CSV table of C-alpha atoms in Angstrom, one decimal:
chain,number,residue,atom,x,y,z
A,1,MET,CA,16.5,10.2,0.2
A,2,SER,CA,15.5,7.5,2.7
A,3,ASN,CA,11.9,6.9,3.5
A,4,PHE,CA,12.1,9.0,6.5
A,5,PRO,CA,9.3,11.7,6.4
A,6,GLN,CA,10.2,15.2,5.0
A,7,LEU,CA,8.5,18.4,5.4
A,8,TYR,CA,8.5,21.2,3.0
A,9,LYS,CA,8.0,24.6,4.5
A,10,LYS,CA,6.0,27.3,2.9
A,11,GLY,CA,8.0,29.4,0.2
A,12,ASN,CA,10.3,26.1,-0.1
A,13,LYS,CA,10.6,23.2,-2.8
A,14,PRO,CA,7.8,24.9,-4.7
A,15,SER,CA,7.5,22.4,-7.5
A,16,CYS,CA,6.1,19.7,-4.9
A,17,HIS,CA,3.1,22.4,-4.2
A,18,PRO,CA,-0.3,20.4,-5.5
A,19,SER,CA,-0.9,23.3,-7.9
A,20,LYS,CA,2.0,21.7,-9.9
A,21,PHE,CA,0.5,18.4,-10.1
A,22,GLN,CA,-2.1,16.8,-12.6
A,23,ILE,CA,-4.7,15.2,-10.2
A,24,SER,CA,-6.1,12.2,-12.1
A,25,ALA,CA,-8.8,11.4,-9.7
A,26,GLY,CA,-10.4,13.0,-6.3
A,27,PHE,CA,-12.0,11.0,-3.6
A,28,GLN,CA,-14.4,12.9,-1.2
A,29,VAL,CA,-15.9,11.5,1.6
A,30,VAL,CA,-18.8,12.8,3.5
A,31,ASN,CA,-18.2,14.1,7.0
A,32,SER,CA,-14.6,12.8,6.5
A,33,ASP,CA,-11.6,14.6,8.5
A,34,LYS,CA,-11.2,18.1,7.4
A,35,SER,CA,-7.9,18.2,9.0
A,36,LEU,CA,-6.1,16.0,6.3
A,37,GLU,CA,-5.5,17.4,2.9
A,38,ILE,CA,-3.9,14.5,1.3
A,39,TYR,CA,-2.4,14.0,-2.2
A,40,LEU,CA,-1.3,10.4,-3.3
A,41,PHE,CA,1.1,10.0,-5.6
A,42,GLN,CA,0.7,6.2,-7.0
A,43,TYR,CA,0.6,3.3,-9.8
A,44,PRO,CA,-3.2,2.1,-9.8
A,45,THR,CA,-2.4,-1.5,-9.1
A,46,CYS,CA,1.2,-1.2,-7.0
A,47,PRO,CA,0.2,-3.7,-4.0
A,48,PHE,CA,1.8,-1.0,-1.9
A,49,CYS,CA,-0.3,1.9,-3.1
A,50,CYS,CA,-3.5,-0.3,-3.0
A,51,LYS,CA,-2.4,-1.1,0.9
A,52,VAL,CA,-2.5,3.0,1.2
A,53,ARG,CA,-5.8,3.5,-0.6
A,54,ALA,CA,-7.7,0.7,1.5
A,55,PHE,CA,-6.4,2.3,4.4
A,56,LEU,CA,-7.6,5.7,3.3
A,57,ASP,CA,-10.9,4.4,2.3
A,58,TYR,CA,-11.7,2.2,4.9
A,59,ASN,CA,-11.1,5.1,7.6
A,60,GLY,CA,-13.2,7.7,5.3
A,61,LEU,CA,-10.4,10.5,4.3
A,62,SER,CA,-10.5,12.1,1.7
A,63,TYR,CA,-7.8,12.3,-0.9
A,64,ASN,CA,-6.3,13.2,-4.2
A,65,VAL,CA,-4.8,11.0,-6.7
A,66,ILE,CA,-1.4,11.7,-9.1
A,67,GLU,CA,-0.9,9.0,-11.1
A,68,VAL,CA,2.6,8.5,-11.8
A,69,ASN,CA,4.0,7.4,-15.2
A,70,PRO,CA,6.0,4.1,-14.3
A,71,ILE,CA,8.7,4.4,-17.2
A,72,ARG,CA,9.3,7.9,-16.9
A,73,LYS,CA,8.3,9.0,-13.5
A,74,THR,CA,8.1,12.8,-14.4
A,75,GLU,CA,5.5,13.4,-11.8
A,76,LEU,CA,8.3,12.8,-9.1
A,77,LYS,CA,11.0,14.9,-10.4
A,78,TRP,CA,10.1,16.9,-7.1
A,79,SER,CA,11.1,14.4,-4.8
A,80,ASP,CA,14.5,12.9,-4.1
A,81,TYR,CA,12.6,9.7,-3.2
A,82,ARG,CA,11.5,7.9,-6.2
A,83,LYS,CA,9.4,5.1,-5.0
A,84,VAL,CA,5.5,5.1,-4.9
A,85,PRO,CA,3.5,5.6,-2.8
A,86,ILE,CA,4.3,9.2,-1.5
A,87,LEU,CA,1.8,11.0,0.4
A,88,LEU,CA,1.7,14.3,0.6
A,89,VAL,CA,-0.5,16.0,3.8
A,90,LYS,CA,-0.8,19.6,4.1
A,91,VAL,CA,0.2,20.9,7.7
A,92,ASP,CA,0.2,24.2,9.1
A,93,GLU,CA,4.0,24.7,8.1
A,94,GLY,CA,3.7,23.5,4.6
A,95,TYR,CA,3.4,19.8,3.3
A,96,LEU,CA,4.6,16.9,4.7
A,97,GLN,CA,6.0,14.0,2.8
A,98,LEU,CA,5.3,10.6,4.0
A,99,ASN,CA,7.0,7.7,2.2
A,100,ASP,CA,6.6,4.1,2.4
A,101,SER,CA,2.9,2.6,2.9
A,102,SER,CA,4.0,0.8,6.1
A,103,VAL,CA,5.3,3.9,7.6
A,104,ILE,CA,2.2,6.1,5.7
A,105,VAL,CA,-0.2,3.7,7.6
A,106,SER,CA,1.6,3.6,10.9
A,107,VAL,CA,1.9,7.5,10.8
A,108,LEU,CA,-1.8,7.9,10.2
A,109,SER,CA,-3.2,5.5,12.2
A,110,THR,CA,-1.1,6.9,15.4
A,111,TYR,CA,-2.7,10.6,14.2
A,112,LEU,CA,-6.3,9.1,14.3
A,113,ASN,CA,-5.7,7.6,17.6
A,114,ASP,CA,-5.2,11.2,19.1
A,115,THR,CA,-5.9,13.9,16.1
A,116,SER,CA,-5.2,16.7,18.6
A,117,THR,CA,-1.2,15.9,18.5
A,118,LYS,CA,0.0,17.4,15.3
A,119,LEU,CA,1.2,15.3,12.4
A,120,THR,CA,4.4,16.6,12.6
A,121,ASP,CA,5.0,15.7,16.1
A,122,VAL,CA,3.7,12.5,15.1
A,123,VAL,CA,6.2,11.8,12.6
A,124,LYS,CA,9.0,12.4,15.3
A,125,PHE,CA,8.0,8.9,16.5
A,126,TYR,CA,9.8,7.3,13.3
A,127,PRO,CA,13.1,8.8,13.0
A,128,ASN,CA,15.7,7.3,10.5
A,129,ILE,CA,18.3,5.1,11.6
A,130,ALA,CA,21.4,3.6,9.5
A,131,PHE,CA,22.8,0.0,10.1
A,132,MET,CA,25.6,-2.0,8.9
A,133,ASP,CA,24.0,-5.0,7.2
A,134,ASP,CA,25.8,-8.6,7.5
A,135,ASP,CA,27.3,-8.2,4.3
A,136,GLY,CA,29.0,-4.9,5.6
A,137,THR,CA,26.4,-2.4,3.5
A,138,ILE,CA,25.2,0.3,5.3
A,139,LYS,CA,21.0,0.3,5.1
A,140,LYS,CA,18.8,2.8,6.3
A,141,GLU,CA,15.4,2.3,8.0
A,142,VAL,CA,12.8,4.1,9.6
A,143,LEU,CA,12.2,3.0,12.9
A,144,ASN,CA,8.6,1.7,14.4
A,145,ARG,CA,7.9,1.7,10.9
A,146,TYR,CA,5.0,-1.4,11.9
A,147,HIS,CA,4.2,0.5,15.2
A,148,VAL,CA,1.1,2.7,16.2
A,149,MET,CA,1.5,4.6,19.5
A,150,TYR,CA,-1.1,4.5,21.9
A,151,HIS,CA,-1.2,6.5,25.2
A,152,GLY,CA,-1.1,4.6,28.4
A,153,GLN,CA,-0.3,1.5,29.4
A,154,GLN,CA,-2.1,-1.3,27.2
A,155,SER,CA,-3.9,-4.3,29.0
A,156,GLU,CA,-2.1,-7.9,28.1
A,157,SER,CA,-5.1,-8.6,25.7
A,158,ALA,CA,-4.5,-5.4,23.9
A,159,SER,CA,-1.0,-5.8,23.7
A,160,LYS,CA,-1.2,-9.8,22.2
A,161,ARG,CA,-3.3,-7.9,19.6
A,162,ILE,CA,-1.1,-5.4,18.7
A,163,VAL,CA,2.0,-7.7,18.4
A,164,ASP,CA,-0.2,-10.1,16.3
A,165,GLU,CA,-1.5,-7.3,13.8
A,166,ARG,CA,2.2,-5.9,13.5
A,167,ASN,CA,3.2,-9.6,12.9
A,168,SER,CA,0.8,-10.1,9.9
A,169,ARG,CA,1.5,-6.6,8.7
A,170,LYS,CA,5.1,-7.9,8.3
A,171,TRP,CA,3.9,-11.1,6.9
A,172,ALA,CA,1.7,-9.1,3.9
A,173,ASP,CA,4.9,-7.1,3.0
A,174,ASN,CA,7.8,-9.9,3.5
A,175,VAL,CA,5.8,-12.8,2.2
A,176,LEU,CA,2.7,-12.4,0.5
A,177,VAL,CA,3.6,-9.7,-1.8
A,178,HIS,CA,6.5,-11.5,-3.2
A,179,MET,CA,3.8,-14.2,-4.4
A,180,LEU,CA,2.2,-11.8,-6.8
A,181,SER,CA,5.0,-10.9,-10.0
A,182,PRO,CA,5.5,-14.2,-10.5
A,183,ASN,CA,1.8,-15.4,-10.6
A,184,VAL,CA,0.6,-12.3,-12.4
A,185,TYR,CA,3.3,-12.2,-15.2
A,186,ARG,CA,3.9,-16.2,-15.3
A,187,THR,CA,3.8,-16.1,-19.0
A,188,ARG,CA,4.0,-13.6,-21.9
A,189,GLU,CA,0.0,-13.7,-22.5
A,190,GLU,CA,-0.6,-13.4,-18.8
A,191,ALA,CA,1.9,-10.4,-18.6
A,192,ILE,CA,0.2,-8.4,-21.2
A,193,GLU,CA,-3.2,-9.3,-20.4
A,194,SER,CA,-2.3,-8.0,-16.6
A,195,PHE,CA,-1.0,-4.4,-18.2
A,196,GLU,CA,-3.7,-4.1,-20.2
A,197,TRP,CA,-6.0,-4.4,-17.0
A,198,PHE,CA,-3.6,-2.1,-15.4
A,199,SER,CA,-3.9,0.5,-18.2
A,200,LYS,CA,-7.9,0.2,-18.0
A,201,VAL,CA,-8.0,0.4,-13.9
A,202,GLY,CA,-5.6,3.4,-13.9
A,203,GLU,CA,-7.1,5.1,-16.9
A,204,TRP,CA,-3.9,5.7,-18.8
A,205,ASP,CA,-5.6,6.9,-21.9
A,206,LYS,CA,-6.8,9.9,-19.8
A,207,ASN,CA,-3.4,10.7,-18.0
A,208,PHE,CA,-0.7,9.5,-20.8
A,209,SER,CA,-0.4,9.8,-24.5
A,210,SER,CA,-1.3,7.1,-26.8
A,211,TRP,CA,2.5,6.0,-27.4
A,212,GLU,CA,3.2,6.1,-23.7
A,213,VAL,CA,0.5,3.6,-23.1
A,214,THR,CA,1.4,1.2,-25.6
A,215,SER,CA,5.0,1.5,-24.6
A,216,ILE,CA,4.4,1.1,-20.8
A,217,VAL,CA,2.2,-2.4,-21.6
A,218,TYR,CA,4.6,-4.0,-24.1
A,219,LEU,CA,7.8,-2.9,-22.8
A,220,GLY,CA,6.6,-3.1,-19.1
A,221,SER,CA,4.9,-6.6,-19.5
A,222,THR,CA,8.3,-7.9,-21.2
A,223,VAL,CA,10.1,-6.5,-18.4
A,224,MET,CA,8.2,-7.9,-15.8
A,225,TYR,CA,7.5,-11.0,-17.3
A,226,TRP,CA,11.4,-11.7,-17.0
A,227,LEU,CA,11.3,-10.2,-13.6
A,228,GLY,CA,8.7,-12.6,-12.3
A,229,LYS,CA,11.1,-15.7,-13.4
A,230,ARG,CA,13.7,-14.2,-11.2
A,231,LEU,CA,11.7,-13.3,-8.3
A,232,LYS,CA,10.5,-16.9,-8.3
A,233,LYS,CA,13.9,-18.5,-7.9
A,234,LYS,CA,14.8,-15.8,-5.3
A,235,TYR,CA,11.7,-16.8,-3.1
A,236,ASN,CA,11.8,-20.4,-3.9
A,237,LEU,CA,8.7,-20.2,-5.0
A,238,LYS,CA,7.3,-23.7,-6.5
A,239,SER,CA,7.5,-24.6,-9.8
A,240,ASP,CA,3.7,-24.2,-10.5
A,241,VAL,CA,3.7,-20.6,-8.7
A,242,ARG,CA,0.2,-20.9,-8.5
A,243,GLU,CA,0.4,-23.4,-5.7
A,244,SER,CA,2.7,-20.8,-3.5
A,245,LEU,CA,0.1,-18.3,-3.8
A,246,TYR,CA,-2.6,-20.8,-3.0
A,247,ASP,CA,-0.4,-21.5,-0.1
A,248,SER,CA,0.2,-18.1,1.2
A,249,CYS,CA,-3.5,-17.4,1.3
A,250,ASN,CA,-4.3,-20.5,2.9
A,251,GLN,CA,-1.9,-19.7,5.7
A,252,TRP,CA,-3.8,-16.2,6.2
A,253,LEU,CA,-7.4,-18.2,5.7
A,254,LYS,CA,-5.8,-20.8,8.5
A,255,LEU,CA,-5.0,-17.6,11.0
A,256,LEU,CA,-8.4,-16.0,10.6
A,257,ASN,CA,-10.0,-19.8,11.4
A,258,ALA,CA,-8.2,-20.2,14.4
A,259,LYS,CA,-9.2,-16.8,15.5
A,260,GLY,CA,-13.0,-17.9,14.8
A,261,THR,CA,-13.8,-14.1,13.5
A,262,THR,CA,-14.8,-12.7,10.6
A,263,PHE,CA,-11.9,-10.5,10.2
A,264,HIS,CA,-7.8,-10.5,11.9
A,265,GLY,CA,-9.2,-7.8,13.8
A,266,GLY,CA,-12.6,-9.2,14.8
A,267,SER,CA,-15.8,-7.8,14.3
A,268,ARG,CA,-14.0,-5.2,12.1
A,269,PRO,CA,-10.9,-5.2,10.1
A,270,ASP,CA,-7.4,-4.2,11.8
A,271,LEU,CA,-4.3,-3.1,9.9
A,272,ALA,CA,-3.6,-6.4,9.2
A,273,ASP,CA,-6.8,-7.1,7.4
A,274,LEU,CA,-6.2,-4.1,5.6
A,275,ALA,CA,-2.6,-4.9,4.6
A,276,VAL,CA,-3.1,-8.4,3.3
A,277,PHE,CA,-6.5,-6.8,1.3
A,278,GLY,CA,-4.7,-3.8,0.1
A,279,VAL,CA,-2.0,-6.3,-1.6
A,280,LEU,CA,-4.4,-9.3,-3.1
A,281,SER,CA,-6.5,-6.2,-4.5
A,282,SER,CA,-3.9,-5.1,-6.4
A,283,ILE,CA,-4.3,-8.2,-9.0
A,284,GLU,CA,-8.0,-8.3,-8.4
A,285,GLY,CA,-8.3,-8.0,-12.7
A,286,CYS,CA,-6.0,-10.8,-13.2
A,287,SER,CA,-5.9,-14.3,-14.0
A,288,ALA,CA,-4.1,-15.1,-11.0
A,289,PHE,CA,-6.8,-13.7,-8.7
A,290,GLY,CA,-9.6,-15.5,-10.4
A,291,ASP,CA,-7.8,-18.7,-9.8
A,292,LEU,CA,-7.1,-17.7,-6.5
A,293,ARG,CA,-11.0,-17.9,-5.9
A,294,LYS,CA,-11.5,-20.9,-7.4
A,295,LYS,CA,-8.8,-22.8,-5.6
A,296,THR,CA,-9.1,-21.3,-2.2
A,297,LYS,CA,-11.7,-20.1,0.2
A,298,LEU,CA,-10.6,-16.4,0.2
A,299,SER,CA,-13.7,-15.1,-1.1
A,300,GLY,CA,-15.8,-14.8,1.6
A,301,TRP,CA,-13.3,-12.8,4.0
A,302,TYR,CA,-12.0,-10.8,1.1
A,303,ASP,CA,-15.7,-9.6,-0.1
A,304,ALA,CA,-16.6,-8.5,3.5
A,305,MET,CA,-13.0,-6.9,3.7
A,306,LYS,CA,-14.2,-5.0,0.2
A,307,SER,CA,-17.6,-4.0,1.8
A,308,SER,CA,-16.0,-2.6,4.9
A,309,VAL,CA,-13.6,-0.2,2.8
A,310,ALA,CA,-16.3,0.8,0.6
A,311,LEU,CA,-18.4,1.7,3.5
A,312,HIS,CA,-15.7,3.5,5.1
A,313,ASP,CA,-16.3,1.4,8.6
A,314,GLY,CA,-13.3,2.4,9.9
A,315,GLN,CA,-14.7,5.9,10.3
A,316,LEU,CA,-18.0,4.8,11.8
A,317,ALA,CA,-15.6,3.1,14.6
A,318,ARG,CA,-14.0,6.3,15.5
């Protein structure tokens, strides 16, 4: 299955019904949009999952969390699509499955722009397409993955803002996120330290057995240590991978300075802010993030974002 939205109608695919899941946590927001009943399948420190949570929290949307065992993935047995995040949203016809963090954000943003349009109609703007890559491989992609749909003609300034936002969202996915693993798993010690933090944040002791937690921490950290080395080479990071992380974040800060505003979106965060914040929040408890705060001027923007997300400022803006 691709990352194209999937509808499970009432009476079909009973194994995906929320009653079958162990809800790890529920985040209920006062006066949240009651039209959306949301279930998020995630790893707590996956950067793409953190992007989705940042979006949901900022917009004041209540949701339930199902923690997925990163090794066994038994919580995803019902789905042909086996990556996180996955969002299940209750609709009149049953449950709508949304895959891929950027598709999820674009679909929900479009819906929030006009809640009179059914979510099942909104997803029609995001069809799945197949194409042949340069090497002859057939690949599938969701059309309009980074596009938010608006009613009517946009002004020239609004159109420029939309394009800038879209480009920065792509940058977060295609550049910034690749700085994380080589830095978080830079040494064996840092890899174990990171997984122990992941375990604490995700409350793995409450969701998995003790032997599962131990195997995830030590097996996972070993695998990711070596993967980090491969990714360093693949994405041409500097010999000191911290420098590549600093460079990427300084590139983001330079963009904000050029705008002369607190956020990429101006006085309030936009989807680009939420994407970059979500990605970076996934490593907040790791040594790499502490070094990032010390070596760059990221803290001002990051802390402002953290406050705005926690206060559900997007809900107030609607």
